[in-house]
Amino acid sequence: MGSKHKLKRFQENETFSRLLQPSREELLEGNFPLRGHWREEFFGNDHPIVLELGCGKGEYTVGLARRHPEKNFIGVDIKGARLWRGAKTVTEEGMPNAGFLRTQIELIDRCFAPDEVDEIWITFPDPQIKYRRTKHRLTGEGFLEKYTRILKKDGLIHLKTDSAFLHGYTLGLLHGLRHEVLYAQHDLYRDDNAPEELKTIQTFYEKKYLETQTPITYIRFRLKR
């Protein structure tokens, strides 16, 4: 994507009311006004909040929001050019139960208050295979601690990835830390009993992986307190 095209998207992002872009300084200083008030001030209801972390173009945020009007969905990513697609769709369709947040996921507990989130989706994140990057994996121990802070006690987390490495790493970590693994599948599309929306909502990258017959893995789990 050319720089002019990206600039145009960045400029259009500024016009989307359903896309928030707080500064890093604002979050670190504890001045983000929606923290603890997303339901009443952003969505205007008391419905459950579901996050898609590393959402890219927001395919799951948009797809789930269409299917579940009884829930609120927020896609989170740092890349504004990608977020543009989801934010534009939400704006054009006038979806009241979906929005986007541009920030680093390491600051997620600065954006949401304790027990404010009901569910988290992590869809096709960078597996960060190199050992020195362990702390950057979105299912690494440090991130799991952050999720524990913002999730309700029985909140669910979903990991969907093409990376057999990340799938195995996450399962091992979850078992080692005694978190509750509810369902794990190393080849999701071969499981006839898998929930329908796990297969019908597909990200941009997922479609590419399926074209090359790369197995898609999935884990659903809860974090112990």
Short mmCIF file of C-alpha atoms in Angstrom, two decimals:
data_model
loop_
_atom_site.label_atom_id
_atom_site.label_comp_id
_atom_site.label_asym_id
_atom_site.label_seq_id
_atom_site.Cartn_x
_atom_site.Cartn_y
_atom_site.Cartn_z
CA MET A 1 0.00 0.00 0.00
CA GLY A 2 1.44 3.38 -1.04
CA SER A 3 2.10 6.17 1.43
CA LYS A 4 -0.54 8.42 -0.18
CA HIS A 5 -3.14 5.66 0.13
CA LYS A 6 -2.24 5.13 3.79
CA LEU A 7 -2.38 8.87 4.47
CA LYS A 8 -5.86 9.03 2.97
CA ARG A 9 -6.99 6.22 5.26
CA PHE A 10 -5.42 7.85 8.31
CA GLN A 11 -7.28 11.07 7.49
CA GLU A 12 -10.56 9.23 7.06
CA ASN A 13 -10.00 7.42 10.35
CA GLU A 14 -10.21 10.78 12.10
CA THR A 15 -13.81 11.14 10.91
CA PHE A 16 -15.07 7.80 12.24
CA SER A 17 -16.95 8.18 15.52
CA ARG A 18 -16.63 4.44 16.16
CA LEU A 19 -12.85 4.49 16.01
CA LEU A 20 -10.95 5.82 19.04
CA GLN A 21 -7.25 6.65 18.92
CA PRO A 22 -6.00 7.65 22.39
CA SER A 23 -2.35 8.62 22.69
CA ARG A 24 0.10 6.42 24.58
CA GLU A 25 0.69 9.29 27.01
CA GLU A 26 -3.04 9.60 27.71
CA LEU A 27 -3.27 5.92 28.59
CA LEU A 28 -0.10 5.81 30.71
CA GLU A 29 -1.23 8.86 32.66
CA GLY A 30 -4.59 7.25 33.38
CA ASN A 31 -6.59 9.90 31.55
CA PHE A 32 -8.60 7.71 29.18
CA PRO A 33 -12.22 8.64 29.99
CA LEU A 34 -13.88 5.48 28.66
CA ARG A 35 -11.97 3.14 30.96
CA GLY A 36 -14.70 1.64 33.15
CA HIS A 37 -17.45 3.41 31.18
CA TRP A 38 -17.54 1.74 27.78
CA ARG A 39 -21.05 0.37 28.12
CA GLU A 40 -22.89 3.51 29.09
CA GLU A 41 -20.79 6.14 27.32
CA PHE A 42 -19.77 4.43 24.07
CA PHE A 43 -22.48 1.83 23.47
CA GLY A 44 -25.33 3.27 25.52
CA ASN A 45 -26.35 -0.11 26.95
CA ASP A 46 -25.38 -2.70 29.55
CA HIS A 47 -24.54 -5.54 27.17
CA PRO A 48 -21.45 -7.76 27.48
CA ILE A 49 -18.21 -6.47 25.95
CA VAL A 50 -16.17 -8.65 23.59
CA LEU A 51 -12.68 -7.69 22.37
CA GLU A 52 -10.83 -8.81 19.24
CA LEU A 53 -7.13 -8.25 19.91
CA GLY A 54 -4.80 -7.73 16.97
CA CYS A 55 -7.95 -7.40 14.89
CA GLY A 56 -6.36 -6.22 11.65
CA LYS A 57 -9.23 -5.39 9.30
CA GLY A 58 -11.73 -6.36 11.98
CA GLU A 59 -13.36 -9.31 10.26
CA TYR A 60 -14.29 -10.99 13.54
CA THR A 61 -15.38 -7.77 15.20
CA VAL A 62 -17.76 -7.01 12.34
CA GLY A 63 -18.85 -10.61 11.74
CA LEU A 64 -19.65 -11.31 15.36
CA ALA A 65 -21.38 -7.96 15.83
CA ARG A 66 -23.72 -8.76 12.94
CA ARG A 67 -24.59 -12.12 14.49
CA HIS A 68 -24.90 -10.97 18.10
CA PRO A 69 -26.76 -7.67 18.55
CA GLU A 70 -27.04 -8.54 22.24
CA LYS A 71 -23.29 -8.00 22.71
CA ASN A 72 -20.85 -5.12 22.20
CA PHE A 73 -17.69 -5.72 20.14
CA ILE A 74 -14.43 -3.75 20.07
CA GLY A 75 -11.58 -4.48 17.67
CA VAL A 76 -8.12 -3.48 18.93
CA ASP A 77 -5.01 -2.97 16.80
CA ILE A 78 -2.16 -0.47 16.45
CA LYS A 79 -2.19 -0.37 12.65
CA GLY A 80 -4.54 2.36 11.52
CA ALA A 81 -4.46 1.52 7.82
CA ARG A 82 -5.86 -1.92 8.61
CA LEU A 83 -8.40 -0.70 11.18
CA TRP A 84 -9.78 1.63 8.51
CA ARG A 85 -11.56 -1.25 6.78
CA GLY A 86 -13.49 -2.39 9.83
CA ALA A 87 -14.23 1.14 11.03
CA LYS A 88 -15.53 2.12 7.60
CA THR A 89 -17.81 -0.92 7.45
CA VAL A 90 -19.21 -0.22 10.91
CA THR A 91 -19.80 3.42 9.95
CA GLU A 92 -21.46 2.66 6.61
CA GLU A 93 -23.72 -0.01 8.10
CA GLY A 94 -24.52 2.06 11.18
CA MET A 95 -23.66 -0.79 13.55
CA PRO A 96 -24.39 0.41 17.12
CA ASN A 97 -22.76 -2.59 18.82
CA ALA A 98 -19.29 -2.40 17.24
CA GLY A 99 -16.31 -0.09 17.49
CA PHE A 100 -12.54 0.01 17.16
CA LEU A 101 -9.65 1.10 19.36
CA ARG A 102 -6.23 1.95 17.99
CA THR A 103 -3.62 1.22 20.62
CA GLN A 104 -0.87 -1.19 21.58
CA ILE A 105 -2.25 -4.34 23.17
CA GLU A 106 0.35 -4.10 25.93
CA LEU A 107 -1.74 -1.14 27.17
CA ILE A 108 -5.05 -3.01 27.15
CA ASP A 109 -5.43 -2.84 30.94
CA ARG A 110 -5.11 0.95 30.67
CA CYS A 111 -8.10 0.99 28.33
CA PHE A 112 -10.48 -1.25 30.29
CA ALA A 113 -11.25 -1.42 33.99
CA PRO A 114 -11.18 -4.61 36.10
CA ASP A 115 -14.06 -6.98 35.22
CA GLU A 116 -15.20 -4.72 32.35
CA VAL A 117 -14.64 -7.28 29.57
CA ASP A 118 -16.62 -10.50 29.13
CA GLU A 119 -14.79 -12.21 26.29
CA ILE A 120 -11.59 -11.93 24.22
CA TRP A 121 -10.79 -13.15 20.71
CA ILE A 122 -7.18 -13.42 19.49
CA THR A 123 -7.24 -14.09 15.76
CA PHE A 124 -4.12 -15.03 13.80
CA PRO A 125 -1.52 -13.10 15.81
CA ASP A 126 2.17 -13.06 14.99
CA PRO A 127 3.45 -16.25 16.67
CA GLN A 128 6.78 -14.57 17.60
CA ILE A 129 8.67 -17.83 17.21
CA LYS A 130 12.07 -16.49 18.23
CA TYR A 131 12.72 -17.21 21.92
CA ARG A 132 13.74 -13.66 22.71
CA ARG A 133 10.31 -12.48 21.64
CA THR A 134 8.37 -14.69 24.05
CA LYS A 135 7.12 -11.68 25.99
CA HIS A 136 5.52 -10.30 22.82
CA ARG A 137 3.29 -13.31 22.16
CA LEU A 138 -0.34 -12.35 22.77
CA THR A 139 -0.83 -15.57 24.74
CA GLY A 140 2.38 -15.14 26.74
CA GLU A 141 2.26 -15.10 30.51
CA GLY A 142 2.56 -11.32 30.74
CA PHE A 143 -0.40 -10.76 28.45
CA LEU A 144 -2.47 -13.41 30.23
CA GLU A 145 -1.94 -11.45 33.44
CA LYS A 146 -3.27 -8.31 31.75
CA TYR A 147 -6.31 -10.19 30.45
CA THR A 148 -7.01 -11.49 33.95
CA ARG A 149 -7.22 -7.89 35.18
CA ILE A 150 -9.86 -6.79 32.69
CA LEU A 151 -11.89 -10.00 32.27
CA LYS A 152 -14.82 -11.01 34.42
CA LYS A 153 -14.22 -14.07 36.56
CA ASP A 154 -15.71 -16.56 34.09
CA GLY A 155 -14.69 -14.63 30.96
CA LEU A 156 -13.72 -16.62 27.87
CA ILE A 157 -10.67 -16.30 25.64
CA HIS A 158 -10.50 -17.68 22.09
CA LEU A 159 -7.28 -18.23 20.15
CA LYS A 160 -7.57 -18.97 16.44
CA THR A 161 -4.30 -19.36 14.53
CA ASP A 162 -2.59 -21.10 11.64
CA SER A 163 0.55 -21.53 13.76
CA ALA A 164 0.96 -25.05 15.13
CA PHE A 165 3.83 -23.63 17.18
CA LEU A 166 1.68 -20.98 18.87
CA HIS A 167 -1.13 -23.47 19.40
CA GLY A 168 1.22 -25.91 21.17
CA TYR A 169 3.02 -23.18 23.09
CA THR A 170 -0.27 -21.77 24.37
CA LEU A 171 -1.67 -25.14 25.38
CA GLY A 172 1.50 -25.98 27.28
CA LEU A 173 1.49 -22.63 29.05
CA LEU A 174 -2.19 -22.86 29.97
CA HIS A 175 -1.78 -26.35 31.43
CA GLY A 176 1.39 -25.34 33.25
CA LEU A 177 -0.32 -22.34 34.86
CA ARG A 178 -3.42 -24.44 35.62
CA HIS A 179 -5.80 -22.36 33.55
CA GLU A 180 -8.96 -24.07 32.29
CA VAL A 181 -8.81 -25.32 28.69
CA LEU A 182 -12.40 -25.83 27.53
CA TYR A 183 -11.78 -26.92 23.95
CA ALA A 184 -8.72 -27.38 21.75
CA GLN A 185 -8.55 -28.45 18.12
CA HIS A 186 -5.41 -28.65 15.97
CA ASP A 187 -7.41 -28.77 12.71
CA LEU A 188 -10.64 -26.84 13.18
CA TYR A 189 -12.11 -27.41 9.74
CA ARG A 190 -12.00 -31.18 10.21
CA ASP A 191 -14.18 -30.95 13.31
CA ASP A 192 -17.82 -31.30 12.25
CA ASN A 193 -18.96 -30.39 15.77
CA ALA A 194 -17.15 -27.02 15.89
CA PRO A 195 -19.43 -23.97 16.29
CA GLU A 196 -20.59 -22.62 12.92
CA GLU A 197 -19.24 -19.11 13.37
CA LEU A 198 -15.71 -20.44 13.90
CA LYS A 199 -15.71 -21.44 10.24
CA THR A 200 -18.00 -18.96 8.53
CA ILE A 201 -16.28 -15.83 9.86
CA GLN A 202 -12.84 -15.76 8.27
CA THR A 203 -10.06 -13.20 8.42
CA PHE A 204 -8.11 -12.06 5.36
CA TYR A 205 -5.14 -14.21 6.38
CA GLU A 206 -7.28 -17.20 7.27
CA LYS A 207 -8.64 -17.36 3.71
CA LYS A 208 -5.10 -17.38 2.36
CA TYR A 209 -4.05 -20.15 4.74
CA LEU A 210 -7.05 -22.27 3.77
CA GLU A 211 -6.17 -21.90 0.08
CA THR A 212 -2.84 -23.59 0.84
CA GLN A 213 -4.57 -26.21 3.04
CA THR A 214 -2.82 -24.99 6.16
CA PRO A 215 -4.61 -26.40 9.25
CA ILE A 216 -6.37 -23.77 11.36
CA THR A 217 -6.09 -24.35 15.10
CA TYR A 218 -8.36 -23.14 17.89
CA ILE A 219 -8.37 -23.00 21.70
CA ARG A 220 -11.12 -21.77 24.03
CA PHE A 221 -10.08 -21.26 27.66
CA ARG A 222 -10.66 -19.48 30.97
CA LEU A 223 -8.06 -17.91 33.22
CA LYS A 224 -7.94 -18.87 36.86
CA ARG A 225 -7.96 -16.10 39.46
#
